Amino acid sequence: MYRTRIALCFCLLASAAFWLPAGEASGNKAAKTVTFNKDIAPIFNAKCAECHHPGEAAPFSTLTYKDVRPWAKSIKEKVVNRTMPPWHADPHFGEWANDRRLTQQQIDDITAWVDAGAPEGNAKDLPPVPQFTDGWSIGKPDVVIEMPEPFKLAASGPDEYQYFDIPTNFAEDKYVVMAEARPSNRKIVHHIIAFVVPPGQPNMSKLPKEARDKALEMSLKNSPMYRDGFLIRLKPDQPVIDDLCSTTSDKRGSAFDSDSFLVGYAPGRNVDRWEPGTAKRIPKGAIIRLQMHYSKVAGSEQQDRSVIGLVFAKEPPAKLVQTASVQNIWFQIPPNAERHKVTSCWVPKDDWRILGFAPHMHYRGAAMEYKVTYPDGREQVLLNVPKYDFAWQTNYVLQKPLVIPRNSKLMVTAYFDNSAKNKYNPDPAKAVRHGEPTYDEMMMGFLDFIIEKPPVAKVNPKIYDAYAGKFGLDNNRVYIIYREGDKLMTKMNELPPKELLPETEMQFFWRDVRGRLQFVRDANGEVNEIIFDQGVTPFHAKRIKDAAAGTGQ
């Protein structure tokens, strides 16, 4: 998932100044005396301080003149050539709340300030300094969740993916409005992803190593993946599908991954702050699972004890935020291919309010585009990143959320450079497939979104009696539908029951599950079939005859 090139990251940071970008032209103005306190500090506070403050990876802080002054010439160089800040979105598409680019006037002011000898100015002109709590960009967290103990990483060898399960011990559901992941050792941490593991699932950290290994092997038994040391990779004999949008293969169902992603870390990624009235939910009793990608680039044994910080809503939100990816795991990049195209598509079965995007590829990733085709045939590019940089894995937060109606088509197109022209390419002579190590590749178009559910229709609950029963799914699974008073409930296996809500008398939806469920009457008017419309192809399930309807108790 999220990864970064640590060596490059620190090389850039060491030579660069601060993270700024460029944008708008400005007219010539009369010369003026530009000082740090009056003119430059406000720019740094607004555009740089979130990353350039003590405790962050940047090589210096922009909070004080004393810290900035030695870097003045480097700041000018990187701002003028627009190397910094790391912002790679095509300005022709989208407006972004976290846009790091500077206006041309701001670039001119910084240039004039450096050319004049970087004067400090009058102390009374200095604006208030942004406040950070112990390095946290989100302020003081309500809860800090830490790895149980430091993890020791060997001095050499291949990358490692390690997982740490941490019980929350929450006595009630919590709703997260801000979240931040922080590595304790940035030399070795490629990325952090924190997942929410629902209550009732085993805590893998409490299992002996042999039991954990066995559980992992069992999970991969019928999977297209295999285990290679501490890494998961695609089996070489799997079919090659570069264009997942056009294929008729059943593999299209893998184009959407909606794991319980809570928060992540990678250089270039902003912390997560969700708009008022929205949040991510952590159920009471849930476990936080940290996925840690470690790289042995330090050349010596290292330790890490990473943490995540969470800020909670004061009351349950009106809407829940989800993170998912439109992805392709079946591609193969030929040797020496300079611009290899890979696609993936998904058709949401609900209205989605999209909040932002986060492209993810590895060293060979060159470009990525998100595009939507609306039900009426109109097309709109949502985000275009023409020069993807693995070292800066930016999440692009929309200035104004975009609602796309159900049955629109989301298309993610990625381009990979497996040629010798790509100076970061591990081996141009090799064909490349999906996998966790950075010498493999990934094609994942992450997005944050909110499912906009339709209004609940008023229906006579007596009609639910005709719907109740057992319906057969694949792999001998049974889907149970039963009436509970004036509610229509569903249950499958050991999963908690969920309520079905009516959109019409025959079409229903779930509050926190994607898609719809439709009841189908036969020629005699009896309901003997249901249709799940949740993914690429609707799934039909027949009623199991002689199965009692009942109440599900």
XYZ file of C-alpha atoms in Angstrom:
553
model
C 0.000 0.000 0.000
C 1.481 3.351 0.988
C 5.228 3.251 0.637
C 8.030 5.737 0.218
C 11.562 5.846 -0.911
C 13.252 6.749 2.374
C 16.667 7.421 0.901
C 15.256 9.771 -1.725
C 12.933 11.384 0.784
C 15.761 12.429 3.049
C 17.975 13.388 0.149
C 15.290 15.764 -1.076
C 14.647 17.090 2.378
C 18.301 17.656 3.064
C 18.821 19.626 -0.127
C 15.436 21.283 -0.306
C 13.992 24.025 1.678
C 10.362 23.811 2.410
C 7.321 22.414 0.769
C 5.754 25.012 -1.462
C 4.343 25.148 -5.055
C 3.422 27.626 -7.645
C 0.485 28.773 -9.535
C -0.805 32.159 -10.381
C 0.842 34.929 -12.327
C 0.986 38.398 -10.829
C 1.679 41.788 -12.256
C 4.819 43.831 -11.588
C 4.673 45.905 -8.457
C 6.831 48.627 -7.024
C 9.884 47.410 -5.149
C 9.353 46.995 -1.431
C 11.391 45.897 1.542
C 10.481 42.293 2.262
C 11.200 41.000 5.769
C 10.794 37.647 7.442
C 8.575 38.865 10.264
C 6.128 40.833 8.119
C 6.047 39.045 4.756
C 7.685 35.620 4.827
C 6.581 34.163 8.185
C 2.862 34.290 7.208
C 3.669 32.279 4.057
C 5.673 29.714 5.988
C 2.999 29.414 8.684
C 0.273 28.785 6.110
C 2.154 26.564 3.664
C 5.096 24.956 5.444
C 4.750 24.718 9.195
C 2.583 21.583 9.232
C 5.613 19.602 8.055
C 8.430 22.005 9.008
C 8.149 21.986 12.775
C 10.110 20.121 15.457
C 9.490 16.384 15.432
C 8.740 16.129 11.707
C 10.923 14.708 8.939
C 11.800 18.082 7.388
C 15.443 19.080 8.008
C 14.568 22.408 9.634
C 11.690 24.276 11.243
C 10.075 27.342 9.664
C 8.647 28.576 12.960
C 11.517 30.965 13.787
C 13.851 33.250 11.862
C 16.851 31.651 13.554
C 15.902 28.246 12.151
C 15.099 29.515 8.654
C 17.991 31.922 8.007
C 20.735 29.327 7.259
C 18.480 27.769 4.605
C 17.540 30.975 2.782
C 19.444 30.362 -0.485
C 18.267 26.757 -0.688
C 14.699 27.914 -0.052
C 14.883 30.348 -2.948
C 16.322 27.749 -5.321
C 13.698 25.107 -4.610
C 10.807 27.572 -4.628
C 11.811 29.244 -7.868
C 12.267 25.969 -9.760
C 9.103 24.673 -8.089
C 10.687 21.474 -6.893
C 9.171 22.156 -3.514
C 6.634 21.614 -2.165
C 5.837 18.147 -3.504
C 2.584 18.790 -5.364
C 1.953 16.765 -8.493
C -1.694 17.321 -9.436
C -2.445 18.737 -12.886
C -3.827 22.263 -12.198
C -6.383 21.899 -15.003
C -8.467 19.438 -12.972
C -9.886 19.879 -9.479
C -9.509 22.381 -6.662
C -7.813 21.152 -3.506
C -8.173 22.080 0.152
C -4.570 21.029 0.869
C -3.008 22.600 -2.242
C 0.598 23.336 -1.254
C 1.417 25.534 -4.241
C 2.510 29.133 -3.774
C 1.157 31.987 -5.826
C 3.616 33.758 -8.092
C 3.474 36.754 -5.749
C 4.551 34.592 -2.818
C 7.452 33.206 -4.872
C 8.454 36.746 -5.836
C 8.377 37.850 -2.193
C 10.587 34.954 -1.088
C 13.022 35.690 -3.929
C 13.183 39.387 -3.048
C 13.689 38.558 0.618
C 16.639 36.247 -0.073
C 18.191 38.630 -2.619
C 18.060 41.407 -0.011
C 20.047 39.312 2.450
C 17.058 37.682 4.188
C 16.364 40.519 6.693
C 14.485 39.647 9.866
C 12.453 42.844 10.229
C 10.572 44.356 13.142
C 9.656 41.884 15.876
C 6.215 43.475 16.316
C 5.321 42.419 12.751
C 5.775 38.725 13.543
C 2.423 36.835 13.398
C 1.433 34.257 16.024
C 3.403 31.035 15.691
C 1.350 27.901 14.906
C 1.067 25.619 17.916
C 1.795 21.900 17.749
C 1.265 19.566 20.695
C 4.304 17.323 21.112
C 4.743 17.318 17.354
C 1.118 16.375 16.576
C -0.334 18.224 13.582
C -3.874 17.415 14.784
C -3.321 19.019 18.185
C -3.536 17.005 21.391
C -5.123 13.619 20.599
C -7.929 12.272 22.737
C -6.279 8.852 22.521
C -2.789 7.727 21.511
C -2.516 4.098 20.401
C 1.035 2.774 20.535
C 2.719 -0.439 19.437
C 2.858 -2.749 22.485
C 6.658 -2.728 22.532
C 9.551 -1.580 20.305
C 10.097 -3.695 17.210
C 13.676 -4.619 16.346
C 14.605 -4.636 12.656
C 17.697 -6.457 11.418
C 20.492 -4.504 9.741
C 20.171 -6.142 6.318
C 17.875 -8.257 4.178
C 14.621 -7.776 2.258
C 11.787 -5.477 3.314
C 9.429 -6.667 6.031
C 5.704 -6.273 6.552
C 4.866 -6.603 10.228
C 1.421 -6.477 11.859
C 0.631 -5.402 15.418
C -2.831 -5.820 16.978
C -3.658 -3.334 19.729
C -6.936 -3.589 21.715
C -8.790 -0.298 22.030
C -10.824 -1.349 25.073
C -13.446 1.194 24.041
C -16.658 0.689 26.030
C -18.697 2.456 23.335
C -18.454 3.257 19.661
C -16.016 6.074 18.916
C -16.196 8.466 15.975
C -12.898 9.824 14.688
C -12.818 13.345 13.219
C -9.013 13.710 13.034
C -6.319 11.057 12.846
C -2.549 11.029 12.494
C -0.025 8.180 12.238
C 3.534 8.854 13.403
C 6.576 6.573 13.051
C 9.129 6.750 15.811
C 11.961 5.850 13.404
C 11.532 7.460 9.997
C 14.756 5.883 8.741
C 13.112 2.486 8.395
C 9.337 3.087 8.170
C 8.108 3.054 4.573
C 4.486 3.399 5.598
C 1.946 2.833 8.346
C -1.649 1.767 7.788
C -4.019 1.402 10.724
C -7.023 -0.884 10.155
C -10.086 -1.343 12.336
C -10.629 -5.015 13.211
C -14.268 -5.582 14.302
C -14.987 -6.959 17.773
C -15.027 -10.732 18.000
C -12.029 -11.207 15.715
C -8.881 -12.746 17.247
C -6.046 -10.572 18.453
C -3.180 -11.920 16.331
C -0.547 -10.412 18.617
C -1.677 -12.739 21.427
C -1.288 -15.865 19.302
C 1.989 -17.814 19.247
C 4.074 -17.283 16.111
C 3.222 -20.765 14.856
C -0.503 -20.043 15.152
C -0.141 -16.700 13.365
C 1.815 -18.303 10.534
C -0.783 -21.054 10.199
C -3.621 -18.523 10.100
C -1.838 -16.585 7.359
C -1.196 -19.709 5.306
C -4.842 -20.720 5.636
C -5.982 -17.292 4.459
C -3.804 -17.657 1.354
C -4.829 -21.236 0.580
C -7.351 -20.384 -2.139
C -5.908 -16.970 -2.867
C -4.012 -15.725 -5.942
C -1.314 -14.584 -3.515
C 1.584 -16.410 -1.908
C 3.886 -15.697 1.014
C 7.514 -14.781 0.330
C 9.210 -14.350 3.697
C 7.529 -11.367 5.351
C 5.859 -10.288 2.102
C 2.755 -11.194 0.090
C 3.073 -11.404 -3.713
C 0.923 -12.424 -6.684
C 1.496 -15.993 -7.831
C 3.370 -16.041 -11.174
C 0.826 -18.362 -12.825
C -2.105 -15.974 -12.394
C -3.828 -14.581 -15.520
C -2.606 -11.257 -16.917
C -5.322 -8.567 -17.176
C -3.990 -5.062 -17.799
C -7.372 -3.600 -18.753
C -9.666 -4.628 -15.938
C -12.343 -2.219 -17.215
C -12.924 -4.119 -20.465
C -12.531 -7.708 -19.348
C -15.521 -9.992 -18.953
C -13.596 -12.060 -16.434
C -14.941 -12.695 -12.948
C -11.752 -10.959 -11.799
C -13.598 -7.638 -12.168
C -14.960 -8.181 -8.674
C -11.447 -7.584 -7.295
C -11.390 -4.038 -8.710
C -12.699 -2.560 -5.448
C -11.100 -3.038 -2.043
C -12.894 -1.551 0.961
C -10.850 -2.802 3.889
C -11.374 -1.008 7.209
C -8.727 1.651 6.607
C -8.542 4.141 9.486
C -5.424 6.271 8.924
C -2.059 6.037 7.201
C 1.404 7.560 7.095
C 3.769 8.131 4.177
C 5.962 11.170 3.450
C 3.948 13.753 1.558
C 0.646 12.611 3.014
C -1.379 15.109 5.021
C -2.999 14.095 8.283
C -6.708 13.230 8.094
C -9.278 15.857 9.063
C -12.840 15.157 8.007
C -15.476 17.793 7.401
C -17.938 18.704 10.200
C -20.721 16.196 10.679
C -18.642 13.304 9.294
C -16.272 10.818 10.923
C -14.885 7.288 10.815
C -16.362 4.795 13.254
C -14.457 2.476 15.579
C -16.879 -0.036 17.140
C -16.658 -0.681 20.862
C -14.283 -3.526 21.619
C -12.513 -3.221 18.246
C -8.823 -3.884 17.679
C -6.474 -1.522 15.802
C -4.182 -3.458 13.474
C -1.030 -1.613 12.425
C 0.470 -2.684 9.119
C 4.112 -1.604 9.164
C 6.314 -1.672 6.076
C 9.955 -1.616 7.159
C 12.973 -1.087 4.896
C 16.499 -2.048 5.964
C 18.220 1.008 4.524
C 19.868 2.258 7.729
C 22.670 -0.311 7.570
C 22.406 -1.195 11.258
C 19.925 -2.784 13.636
C 17.087 -0.364 14.326
C 14.034 -0.067 16.563
C 10.603 1.443 15.984
C 7.555 2.008 18.150
C 5.072 3.875 16.002
C 1.834 5.455 17.241
C -1.462 6.832 15.969
C -3.353 9.732 17.511
C -7.133 10.090 17.351
C -9.489 13.016 18.022
C -13.106 12.042 18.633
C -16.399 13.706 17.783
C -18.474 14.946 20.704
C -21.527 13.139 19.335
C -22.272 10.569 16.612
C -21.928 12.139 13.147
C -24.606 12.395 10.492
C -22.390 10.606 7.929
C -19.628 7.994 8.059
C -16.442 8.326 6.016
C -15.023 5.287 4.231
C -11.700 4.687 2.484
C -11.399 2.247 -0.404
C -9.365 1.709 -3.556
C -10.180 1.108 -7.197
C -7.368 -1.270 -8.091
C -5.908 -3.868 -10.421
C -3.833 -6.753 -9.049
C -3.712 -8.805 -12.290
C -1.477 -6.640 -14.490
C 1.978 -7.479 -15.800
C 4.468 -4.803 -16.871
C 6.709 -6.137 -19.677
C 10.500 -5.751 -19.478
C 11.771 -2.367 -20.710
C 8.228 -1.005 -21.237
C 8.446 2.788 -21.008
C 4.746 3.647 -20.638
C 2.665 0.609 -19.804
C -1.056 1.288 -19.288
C -3.139 -0.425 -16.592
C -6.812 0.292 -15.839
C -9.459 -0.529 -13.270
C -13.117 0.504 -13.009
C -15.914 0.400 -10.481
C -19.616 1.250 -10.703
C -21.004 2.431 -7.329
C -24.511 1.235 -6.542
C -25.168 4.209 -4.281
C -24.664 7.945 -4.604
C -21.138 8.720 -3.390
C -19.874 12.003 -1.986
C -16.158 11.891 -2.753
C -13.858 13.764 -0.366
C -10.407 13.084 -1.786
C -7.961 10.792 -3.580
C -4.586 9.149 -2.933
C -2.788 7.466 -5.856
C -0.462 4.630 -4.938
C 2.194 2.844 -6.987
C 5.829 1.859 -6.431
C 9.152 2.780 -8.093
C 7.887 2.210 -11.636
C 4.739 4.296 -11.159
C 4.746 7.190 -13.642
C 1.230 8.691 -13.772
C -2.330 8.146 -12.577
C -5.703 9.586 -13.539
C -9.146 9.326 -11.919
C -12.123 9.845 -14.238
C -15.888 9.466 -13.848
C -18.406 8.688 -16.580
C -21.869 9.752 -15.454
C -25.009 7.727 -16.274
C -25.882 10.249 -19.019
C -22.522 9.648 -20.735
C -20.727 12.817 -19.609
C -17.065 12.370 -18.613
C -15.075 14.336 -16.037
C -11.434 14.022 -14.992
C -11.387 14.218 -11.203
C -7.622 14.077 -10.621
C -4.651 13.784 -12.942
C -1.140 13.185 -11.615
C 1.052 13.296 -14.734
C 4.351 12.850 -12.870
C 3.800 10.505 -9.959
C 6.591 10.525 -7.369
C 6.898 7.515 -5.087
C 8.808 9.641 -2.568
C 5.822 11.953 -1.981
C 2.576 10.048 -1.564
C 0.201 12.962 -1.420
C -3.482 12.667 -0.624
C -5.506 15.212 -2.592
C -8.424 16.620 -0.568
C -11.191 18.217 -2.617
C -11.992 21.839 -1.805
C -15.646 20.967 -2.333
C -16.807 17.331 -2.103
C -18.144 15.890 -5.345
C -21.328 13.818 -5.473
C -21.443 11.182 -8.187
C -24.780 9.393 -8.711
C -25.206 5.630 -8.515
C -24.317 3.702 -11.666
C -21.622 6.202 -12.619
C -18.362 4.547 -13.673
C -15.170 5.397 -11.804
C -12.095 4.668 -13.922
C -8.518 4.742 -12.660
C -5.753 4.642 -15.272
C -2.116 4.152 -14.312
C 1.080 4.274 -16.364
C 4.298 2.499 -15.429
C 7.876 3.112 -16.589
C 9.873 -0.118 -16.530
C 12.602 1.230 -18.809
C 16.216 2.095 -18.106
C 15.213 5.778 -18.374
C 13.568 5.428 -14.961
C 16.534 5.959 -12.631
C 14.647 4.416 -9.702
C 13.788 1.208 -11.573
C 15.110 -1.816 -9.633
C 15.489 -3.964 -12.791
C 14.223 -2.988 -16.274
C 14.893 -6.508 -17.581
C 12.211 -8.107 -15.389
C 8.494 -8.447 -15.984
C 6.711 -6.951 -12.975
C 3.539 -8.028 -11.227
C 1.553 -7.028 -8.133
C 3.141 -7.486 -4.722
C 3.962 -5.850 -1.408
C 7.737 -5.333 -1.900
C 8.741 -2.157 -3.691
C 10.524 -4.159 -6.410
C 7.030 -5.439 -7.304
C 4.282 -2.976 -8.207
C 0.860 -1.846 -7.080
C -1.962 -0.070 -8.890
C -4.296 1.367 -6.276
C -6.431 4.484 -6.586
C -7.483 5.229 -3.017
C -10.403 7.531 -2.282
C -12.294 8.817 0.750
C -16.053 8.933 0.307
C -19.418 8.978 2.029
C -22.286 6.764 0.902
C -25.380 8.907 0.445
C -28.282 6.607 1.239
C -31.793 7.274 -0.125
C -34.720 8.266 2.100
C -36.467 5.397 3.912
C -39.821 4.742 2.274
C -42.987 4.217 4.292
C -44.282 0.697 3.721
C -46.659 -1.598 5.571
C -44.477 -3.966 7.646
C -46.931 -6.786 6.896
C -45.327 -7.178 3.468
C -42.166 -8.382 5.230
C -43.834 -11.728 5.971
C -43.663 -12.589 2.262
C -39.951 -11.793 2.151
C -38.837 -13.799 5.177
C -36.983 -17.018 4.533
C -33.622 -18.579 3.727
C -31.824 -17.958 0.433
C -28.939 -19.972 -0.930
C -25.597 -18.311 -1.666
C -22.417 -19.806 -3.103
C -20.169 -22.136 -1.080
C -23.227 -23.519 0.757
C -23.769 -20.248 2.577
C -27.270 -19.255 3.647
C -28.697 -15.737 3.793
C -31.490 -15.445 6.346
C -34.178 -12.771 6.121
C -36.626 -12.444 8.996
C -39.118 -10.035 10.469
C -38.493 -8.576 13.894
C -41.554 -6.515 14.808
C -41.747 -3.707 12.254
C -38.189 -4.314 11.056
C -36.854 -6.546 8.271
C -33.583 -8.112 9.400
C -30.837 -10.122 7.689
C -28.218 -12.521 8.978
C -25.419 -14.556 7.444
C -23.095 -16.967 9.188
C -21.677 -15.504 12.403
C -21.941 -11.882 11.254
C -24.100 -9.529 13.334
C -27.685 -9.039 12.090
C -28.341 -6.027 9.879
C -31.566 -4.174 9.199
C -32.925 -3.855 5.656
C -34.475 -0.457 4.974
C -37.097 0.034 2.240
C -36.407 2.305 -0.716
C -39.537 0.923 -2.404
C -41.746 -2.061 -1.561
C -39.419 -4.371 -3.514
C -36.014 -2.671 -3.214
C -34.121 -2.304 0.065
C -30.769 -1.066 1.309
C -28.539 -1.362 4.359
C -27.495 1.621 6.461
C -23.775 0.780 6.511
C -23.356 -1.655 3.602
C -22.923 -0.715 -0.047
C -25.583 -1.425 -2.650
C -29.168 -2.696 -2.718
C -31.162 -5.881 -2.259
C -34.159 -6.487 -4.492
C -36.973 -8.991 -3.994
C -38.297 -10.727 -7.116
C -41.805 -12.161 -7.503
C -42.427 -15.140 -9.757
C -45.408 -15.638 -12.088
C -47.549 -16.621 -9.098
C -46.673 -13.466 -7.211
C -44.490 -15.280 -4.662
C -41.059 -14.017 -3.603
C -38.653 -16.843 -4.373
C -35.541 -14.890 -5.383
C -33.429 -11.972 -4.201
C -30.841 -9.946 -6.136
C -27.781 -8.388 -4.547
C -26.741 -5.323 -6.576
C -23.471 -4.428 -4.910
C -20.700 -4.827 -7.447
C -19.908 -5.417 -11.095
C -22.533 -8.096 -11.731
C -25.773 -8.498 -9.745
C -25.884 -11.743 -7.772
C -29.071 -13.851 -7.702
C -30.024 -16.075 -4.765
C -32.966 -18.525 -4.793
C -35.214 -19.265 -1.846
C -34.451 -22.544 -0.123
C -37.718 -24.454 -0.297
C -39.391 -25.636 2.897
C -37.243 -23.226 4.905
C -39.242 -21.661 7.709
C -39.497 -17.887 7.652
C -39.879 -17.164 11.364
C -38.271 -14.345 13.262
C -34.630 -15.394 13.008
C -34.471 -16.085 16.714
